[in-house]
Amino acid sequence: MSSITLRIIDGANRGQIYGEIEAPVTIGREEGNTIQLNDERVSRYHLKIQKDHDDLVLTDLQSTNGSRVNNEEVQLRILRKGDLISIGRSVILFGDREDVPPDNFELSETPGSPAVKKIGGTNDEMSDGLAGLEPPKLPERLSPGQAAQLSEVIEYLHLHLRHVINEAEITQRGQAVQLPDKKWQQILELQSRLAEYIDRVGKPTV
């Protein structure tokens, strides 16, 4: 993927199309960005899209109001054709018309949410379970040290989840799962630690 097409579909700059632009791309309110948005809720330098091997990676540049991809708040995210990038009041569609089928989107009726949202891969899908979500791919070309670190993180998560699952009690009708309070607290602690990992990994280094 050597070039990027970004289409602004909502916000003050809606209708503008930036086709076949080369990465890296910066988006923000200030002159000097690849794409300058007339949006007071957008930071001066809000986000960056850069190429990493075969992937295009979005990095939030510690913006004031944050960045969202497909209605999920992100700091770091690999972009795929059809993704919706929301910053401030602006919504940006990644990909051109040939790449993105129109039935991937629906109008949002939730106050304060983007006027358009992508169907699938959002909080709504998460609330119904993970069955419809494709697991993210593991990074490639890791150094031996990086591979060892990643393996330790995954093993840490696996062991904690296994201990919790072993303590779970399934009701006779199989309609509910009961956990001791201590194990529930462990899940909450695990989620907190994962949030810390996401925050540390997502902080821009460039």
PDB file of C-alpha atoms in Angstrom:
ATOM      1  CA  MET A   1       0.000   0.000   0.000  1.00  0.00           C
ATOM      2  CA  SER A   2       2.034   2.940  -1.297  1.00  0.00           C
ATOM      3  CA  SER A   3      -0.579   5.710  -1.223  1.00  0.00           C
ATOM      4  CA  ILE A   4      -3.571   6.752   0.868  1.00  0.00           C
ATOM      5  CA  THR A   5      -7.030   8.030   0.003  1.00  0.00           C
ATOM      6  CA  LEU A   6      -8.853   9.926   2.751  1.00  0.00           C
ATOM      7  CA  ARG A   7     -12.381  11.287   2.302  1.00  0.00           C
ATOM      8  CA  ILE A   8     -13.904  13.724   4.792  1.00  0.00           C
ATOM      9  CA  ILE A   9     -17.537  12.711   5.120  1.00  0.00           C
ATOM     10  CA  ASP A  10     -18.632  14.824   8.098  1.00  0.00           C
ATOM     11  CA  GLY A  11     -17.588  18.073   9.736  1.00  0.00           C
ATOM     12  CA  ALA A  12     -16.760  21.543   8.445  1.00  0.00           C
ATOM     13  CA  ASN A  13     -14.504  20.153   5.694  1.00  0.00           C
ATOM     14  CA  ARG A  14     -16.890  17.451   4.515  1.00  0.00           C
ATOM     15  CA  GLY A  15     -16.775  16.632   0.844  1.00  0.00           C
ATOM     16  CA  GLN A  16     -13.030  17.132   0.530  1.00  0.00           C
ATOM     17  CA  ILE A  17     -11.107  14.183  -0.899  1.00  0.00           C
ATOM     18  CA  TYR A  18      -7.383  13.637  -0.537  1.00  0.00           C
ATOM     19  CA  GLY A  19      -6.548  10.959  -3.076  1.00  0.00           C
ATOM     20  CA  GLU A  20      -3.321   9.082  -3.651  1.00  0.00           C
ATOM     21  CA  ILE A  21      -1.331  10.962  -1.003  1.00  0.00           C
ATOM     22  CA  GLU A  22       1.884   9.435   0.255  1.00  0.00           C
ATOM     23  CA  ALA A  23       2.564   8.520   3.880  1.00  0.00           C
ATOM     24  CA  PRO A  24       3.482   9.914   6.325  1.00  0.00           C
ATOM     25  CA  VAL A  25       0.342  12.037   6.647  1.00  0.00           C
ATOM     26  CA  THR A  26      -0.433  14.418   9.489  1.00  0.00           C
ATOM     27  CA  ILE A  27      -3.908  15.776  10.225  1.00  0.00           C
ATOM     28  CA  GLY A  28      -4.626  18.770  12.427  1.00  0.00           C
ATOM     29  CA  ARG A  29      -5.844  22.337  12.726  1.00  0.00           C
ATOM     30  CA  GLU A  30      -2.481  24.024  12.064  1.00  0.00           C
ATOM     31  CA  GLU A  31      -1.007  24.991   8.722  1.00  0.00           C
ATOM     32  CA  GLY A  32       1.769  22.618   7.802  1.00  0.00           C
ATOM     33  CA  ASN A  33      -0.298  19.457   8.226  1.00  0.00           C
ATOM     34  CA  THR A  34      -0.898  17.285   5.183  1.00  0.00           C
ATOM     35  CA  ILE A  35      -4.616  17.755   5.877  1.00  0.00           C
ATOM     36  CA  GLN A  36      -5.701  20.919   7.697  1.00  0.00           C
ATOM     37  CA  LEU A  37      -9.153  20.785   9.287  1.00  0.00           C
ATOM     38  CA  ASN A  38     -11.289  23.775  10.191  1.00  0.00           C
ATOM     39  CA  ASP A  39     -12.412  22.256  13.485  1.00  0.00           C
ATOM     40  CA  GLU A  40     -11.793  23.860  16.881  1.00  0.00           C
ATOM     41  CA  ARG A  41     -12.015  20.454  18.579  1.00  0.00           C
ATOM     42  CA  VAL A  42      -9.092  19.176  16.530  1.00  0.00           C
ATOM     43  CA  SER A  43      -5.614  19.720  17.990  1.00  0.00           C
ATOM     44  CA  ARG A  44      -2.947  21.673  16.134  1.00  0.00           C
ATOM     45  CA  TYR A  45      -1.219  18.404  15.226  1.00  0.00           C
ATOM     46  CA  HIS A  46      -3.802  15.756  16.011  1.00  0.00           C
ATOM     47  CA  LEU A  47      -2.707  12.476  14.440  1.00  0.00           C
ATOM     48  CA  LYS A  48      -0.207  10.914  12.102  1.00  0.00           C
ATOM     49  CA  ILE A  49      -0.555   8.068   9.610  1.00  0.00           C
ATOM     50  CA  GLN A  50       2.709   6.411   8.681  1.00  0.00           C
ATOM     51  CA  LYS A  51       3.838   3.313   6.826  1.00  0.00           C
ATOM     52  CA  ASP A  52       5.407   0.431   8.725  1.00  0.00           C
ATOM     53  CA  HIS A  53       6.407  -2.366   6.370  1.00  0.00           C
ATOM     54  CA  ASP A  54       3.082  -3.385   4.733  1.00  0.00           C
ATOM     55  CA  ASP A  55       0.852  -1.661   7.291  1.00  0.00           C
ATOM     56  CA  LEU A  56      -0.433   1.876   7.705  1.00  0.00           C
ATOM     57  CA  VAL A  57      -0.397   2.885  11.360  1.00  0.00           C
ATOM     58  CA  LEU A  58      -2.441   5.715  12.881  1.00  0.00           C
ATOM     59  CA  THR A  59      -0.894   7.390  15.923  1.00  0.00           C
ATOM     60  CA  ASP A  60      -2.738   9.921  18.056  1.00  0.00           C
ATOM     61  CA  LEU A  61      -0.248  12.726  18.792  1.00  0.00           C
ATOM     62  CA  GLN A  62      -1.465  13.177  22.377  1.00  0.00           C
ATOM     63  CA  SER A  63      -4.353  15.279  21.118  1.00  0.00           C
ATOM     64  CA  THR A  64      -6.648  17.097  23.541  1.00  0.00           C
ATOM     65  CA  ASN A  65      -9.870  15.344  22.532  1.00  0.00           C
ATOM     66  CA  GLY A  66      -8.466  12.049  21.296  1.00  0.00           C
ATOM     67  CA  SER A  67      -8.924   9.996  18.138  1.00  0.00           C
ATOM     68  CA  ARG A  68     -11.431   7.261  17.374  1.00  0.00           C
ATOM     69  CA  VAL A  69     -11.389   4.522  14.753  1.00  0.00           C
ATOM     70  CA  ASN A  70     -14.743   2.866  14.091  1.00  0.00           C
ATOM     71  CA  ASN A  71     -16.071   4.578  17.220  1.00  0.00           C
ATOM     72  CA  GLU A  72     -13.337   3.088  19.431  1.00  0.00           C
ATOM     73  CA  GLU A  73     -10.925   5.476  21.149  1.00  0.00           C
ATOM     74  CA  VAL A  74      -7.381   4.680  20.070  1.00  0.00           C
ATOM     75  CA  GLN A  75      -3.842   5.862  20.534  1.00  0.00           C
ATOM     76  CA  LEU A  76      -2.292   3.482  18.026  1.00  0.00           C
ATOM     77  CA  ARG A  77      -4.106   1.473  15.351  1.00  0.00           C
ATOM     78  CA  ILE A  78      -3.356  -0.359  12.095  1.00  0.00           C
ATOM     79  CA  LEU A  79      -5.745   1.047   9.487  1.00  0.00           C
ATOM     80  CA  ARG A  80      -7.798  -1.035   7.080  1.00  0.00           C
ATOM     81  CA  LYS A  81      -9.820   0.030   4.045  1.00  0.00           C
ATOM     82  CA  GLY A  82     -13.223   1.243   5.184  1.00  0.00           C
ATOM     83  CA  ASP A  83     -12.142   2.412   8.629  1.00  0.00           C
ATOM     84  CA  LEU A  84     -13.789   5.574   9.966  1.00  0.00           C
ATOM     85  CA  ILE A  85     -11.487   8.024  11.704  1.00  0.00           C
ATOM     86  CA  SER A  86     -13.261  10.481  14.022  1.00  0.00           C
ATOM     87  CA  ILE A  87     -11.481  13.531  15.415  1.00  0.00           C
ATOM     88  CA  GLY A  88     -13.347  16.484  16.831  1.00  0.00           C
ATOM     89  CA  ARG A  89     -16.478  16.969  14.741  1.00  0.00           C
ATOM     90  CA  SER A  90     -14.807  15.538  11.652  1.00  0.00           C
ATOM     91  CA  VAL A  91     -15.233  12.018  10.290  1.00  0.00           C
ATOM     92  CA  ILE A  92     -12.718  10.728   7.746  1.00  0.00           C
ATOM     93  CA  LEU A  93     -13.193   7.609   5.635  1.00  0.00           C
ATOM     94  CA  PHE A  94     -10.053   5.645   4.828  1.00  0.00           C
ATOM     95  CA  GLY A  95     -10.109   4.281   1.267  1.00  0.00           C
ATOM     96  CA  ASP A  96     -11.668   5.185  -2.058  1.00  0.00           C
ATOM     97  CA  ARG A  97     -15.093   4.159  -3.387  1.00  0.00           C
ATOM     98  CA  GLU A  98     -13.789   1.012  -5.063  1.00  0.00           C
ATOM     99  CA  ASP A  99     -12.354  -0.202  -1.750  1.00  0.00           C
ATOM    100  CA  VAL A 100     -15.312   0.544   0.528  1.00  0.00           C
ATOM    101  CA  PRO A 101     -18.795  -0.926  -0.090  1.00  0.00           C
ATOM    102  CA  PRO A 102     -21.550   1.572   0.852  1.00  0.00           C
ATOM    103  CA  ASP A 103     -23.458  -0.963   2.988  1.00  0.00           C
ATOM    104  CA  ASN A 104     -20.584  -0.956   5.504  1.00  0.00           C
ATOM    105  CA  PHE A 105     -22.049   2.155   7.123  1.00  0.00           C
ATOM    106  CA  GLU A 106     -25.202   3.383   8.793  1.00  0.00           C
ATOM    107  CA  LEU A 107     -26.433   6.675  10.200  1.00  0.00           C
ATOM    108  CA  SER A 108     -26.020   7.086  13.950  1.00  0.00           C
ATOM    109  CA  GLU A 109     -28.926   8.345  16.019  1.00  0.00           C
ATOM    110  CA  THR A 110     -26.952   8.589  19.269  1.00  0.00           C
ATOM    111  CA  PRO A 111     -26.482  12.210  20.398  1.00  0.00           C
ATOM    112  CA  GLY A 112     -22.837  13.223  20.533  1.00  0.00           C
ATOM    113  CA  SER A 113     -21.639  10.298  18.414  1.00  0.00           C
ATOM    114  CA  PRO A 114     -20.388  10.573  14.808  1.00  0.00           C
ATOM    115  CA  ALA A 115     -23.192  11.041  12.286  1.00  0.00           C
ATOM    116  CA  VAL A 116     -21.925   8.033  10.374  1.00  0.00           C
ATOM    117  CA  LYS A 117     -20.518   4.864  11.859  1.00  0.00           C
ATOM    118  CA  LYS A 118     -19.070   1.674  10.476  1.00  0.00           C
ATOM    119  CA  ILE A 119     -21.116  -1.491  10.930  1.00  0.00           C
ATOM    120  CA  GLY A 120     -19.187  -4.143  12.814  1.00  0.00           C
ATOM    121  CA  GLY A 121     -16.098  -3.979  14.990  1.00  0.00           C
ATOM    122  CA  THR A 122     -17.592  -1.439  17.397  1.00  0.00           C
ATOM    123  CA  ASN A 123     -18.784  -1.392  20.983  1.00  0.00           C
ATOM    124  CA  ASP A 124     -22.166  -2.766  19.821  1.00  0.00           C
ATOM    125  CA  GLU A 125     -20.474  -5.845  18.438  1.00  0.00           C
ATOM    126  CA  MET A 126     -18.316  -6.215  21.537  1.00  0.00           C
ATOM    127  CA  SER A 127     -21.399  -6.199  23.757  1.00  0.00           C
ATOM    128  CA  ASP A 128     -22.748  -9.259  21.897  1.00  0.00           C
ATOM    129  CA  GLY A 129     -19.497 -11.199  22.284  1.00  0.00           C
ATOM    130  CA  LEU A 130     -16.228 -11.602  20.435  1.00  0.00           C
ATOM    131  CA  ALA A 131     -17.391 -14.233  17.944  1.00  0.00           C
ATOM    132  CA  GLY A 132     -17.775 -11.724  15.111  1.00  0.00           C
ATOM    133  CA  LEU A 133     -14.377 -10.104  15.584  1.00  0.00           C
ATOM    134  CA  GLU A 134     -11.280 -11.236  13.758  1.00  0.00           C
ATOM    135  CA  PRO A 135      -8.317 -11.582  16.132  1.00  0.00           C
ATOM    136  CA  PRO A 136      -5.524  -9.080  15.451  1.00  0.00           C
ATOM    137  CA  LYS A 137      -2.455 -10.451  13.772  1.00  0.00           C
ATOM    138  CA  LEU A 138       0.776 -10.775  15.694  1.00  0.00           C
ATOM    139  CA  PRO A 139       3.605  -8.415  14.750  1.00  0.00           C
ATOM    140  CA  GLU A 140       6.214  -9.771  12.393  1.00  0.00           C
ATOM    141  CA  ARG A 141       9.968  -9.191  12.167  1.00  0.00           C
ATOM    142  CA  LEU A 142      10.435  -8.952  15.931  1.00  0.00           C
ATOM    143  CA  SER A 143      13.906  -9.083  17.358  1.00  0.00           C
ATOM    144  CA  PRO A 144      14.554 -12.055  19.687  1.00  0.00           C
ATOM    145  CA  GLY A 145      14.291  -9.726  22.679  1.00  0.00           C
ATOM    146  CA  GLN A 146      11.004  -8.229  21.501  1.00  0.00           C
ATOM    147  CA  ALA A 147       9.595 -11.693  20.765  1.00  0.00           C
ATOM    148  CA  ALA A 148      10.540 -12.814  24.279  1.00  0.00           C
ATOM    149  CA  GLN A 149       8.888  -9.745  25.826  1.00  0.00           C
ATOM    150  CA  LEU A 150       5.695 -10.259  23.826  1.00  0.00           C
ATOM    151  CA  SER A 151       5.652 -13.951  24.789  1.00  0.00           C
ATOM    152  CA  GLU A 152       5.933 -13.007  28.472  1.00  0.00           C
ATOM    153  CA  VAL A 153       2.991 -10.593  28.219  1.00  0.00           C
ATOM    154  CA  ILE A 154       0.789 -13.190  26.489  1.00  0.00           C
ATOM    155  CA  GLU A 155       1.806 -15.881  28.977  1.00  0.00           C
ATOM    156  CA  TYR A 156       0.999 -13.523  31.868  1.00  0.00           C
ATOM    157  CA  LEU A 157      -2.497 -12.933  30.488  1.00  0.00           C
ATOM    158  CA  HIS A 158      -3.028 -16.607  29.720  1.00  0.00           C
ATOM    159  CA  LEU A 159      -2.086 -17.758  33.239  1.00  0.00           C
ATOM    160  CA  HIS A 160      -4.314 -15.195  34.939  1.00  0.00           C
ATOM    161  CA  LEU A 161      -7.293 -16.057  32.750  1.00  0.00           C
ATOM    162  CA  ARG A 162      -6.754 -19.779  33.300  1.00  0.00           C
ATOM    163  CA  HIS A 163      -6.786 -19.348  37.086  1.00  0.00           C
ATOM    164  CA  VAL A 164     -10.012 -17.348  36.879  1.00  0.00           C
ATOM    165  CA  ILE A 165     -11.695 -19.878  34.551  1.00  0.00           C
ATOM    166  CA  ASN A 166     -10.750 -22.763  36.855  1.00  0.00           C
ATOM    167  CA  GLU A 167     -12.578 -21.032  39.725  1.00  0.00           C
ATOM    168  CA  ALA A 168     -15.728 -20.310  37.740  1.00  0.00           C
ATOM    169  CA  GLU A 169     -18.938 -22.164  38.559  1.00  0.00           C
ATOM    170  CA  ILE A 170     -21.529 -22.708  35.831  1.00  0.00           C
ATOM    171  CA  THR A 171     -25.168 -22.847  36.919  1.00  0.00           C
ATOM    172  CA  GLN A 172     -27.146 -26.028  36.305  1.00  0.00           C
ATOM    173  CA  ARG A 173     -28.968 -24.599  33.317  1.00  0.00           C
ATOM    174  CA  GLY A 174     -25.759 -23.166  31.912  1.00  0.00           C
ATOM    175  CA  GLN A 175     -27.204 -19.672  31.707  1.00  0.00           C
ATOM    176  CA  ALA A 176     -24.820 -17.961  34.102  1.00  0.00           C
ATOM    177  CA  VAL A 177     -21.279 -18.191  35.423  1.00  0.00           C
ATOM    178  CA  GLN A 178     -20.437 -17.379  39.027  1.00  0.00           C
ATOM    179  CA  LEU A 179     -17.040 -16.202  40.211  1.00  0.00           C
ATOM    180  CA  PRO A 180     -15.672 -15.686  43.704  1.00  0.00           C
ATOM    181  CA  ASP A 181     -15.285 -12.013  44.510  1.00  0.00           C
ATOM    182  CA  LYS A 182     -11.510 -12.397  44.677  1.00  0.00           C
ATOM    183  CA  LYS A 183     -11.396 -13.747  41.127  1.00  0.00           C
ATOM    184  CA  TRP A 184     -13.644 -10.947  39.885  1.00  0.00           C
ATOM    185  CA  GLN A 185     -11.226  -8.452  41.404  1.00  0.00           C
ATOM    186  CA  GLN A 186      -8.403 -10.211  39.571  1.00  0.00           C
ATOM    187  CA  ILE A 187     -10.223  -9.706  36.270  1.00  0.00           C
ATOM    188  CA  LEU A 188     -10.647  -6.011  37.039  1.00  0.00           C
ATOM    189  CA  GLU A 189      -6.958  -5.762  37.940  1.00  0.00           C
ATOM    190  CA  LEU A 190      -6.048  -7.540  34.709  1.00  0.00           C
ATOM    191  CA  GLN A 191      -8.161  -5.084  32.699  1.00  0.00           C
ATOM    192  CA  SER A 192      -6.450  -2.199  34.495  1.00  0.00           C
ATOM    193  CA  ARG A 193      -3.013  -3.586  33.649  1.00  0.00           C
ATOM    194  CA  LEU A 194      -4.040  -4.073  30.009  1.00  0.00           C
ATOM    195  CA  ALA A 195      -5.169  -0.444  29.890  1.00  0.00           C
ATOM    196  CA  GLU A 196      -1.718   0.571  31.173  1.00  0.00           C
ATOM    197  CA  TYR A 197      -0.040  -1.544  28.480  1.00  0.00           C
ATOM    198  CA  ILE A 198      -2.188   0.031  25.764  1.00  0.00           C
ATOM    199  CA  ASP A 199      -1.371   3.504  27.068  1.00  0.00           C
ATOM    200  CA  ARG A 200       2.387   2.841  27.182  1.00  0.00           C
ATOM    201  CA  VAL A 201       2.547   1.181  23.763  1.00  0.00           C
ATOM    202  CA  GLY A 202       0.325   3.826  22.195  1.00  0.00           C
ATOM    203  CA  LYS A 203       2.365   6.854  23.207  1.00  0.00           C
ATOM    204  CA  PRO A 204       4.012   8.309  20.077  1.00  0.00           C
ATOM    205  CA  THR A 205       7.771   7.942  19.856  1.00  0.00           C
ATOM    206  CA  VAL A 206       8.224  10.120  16.755  1.00  0.00           C
TER     207      VAL A 206
END
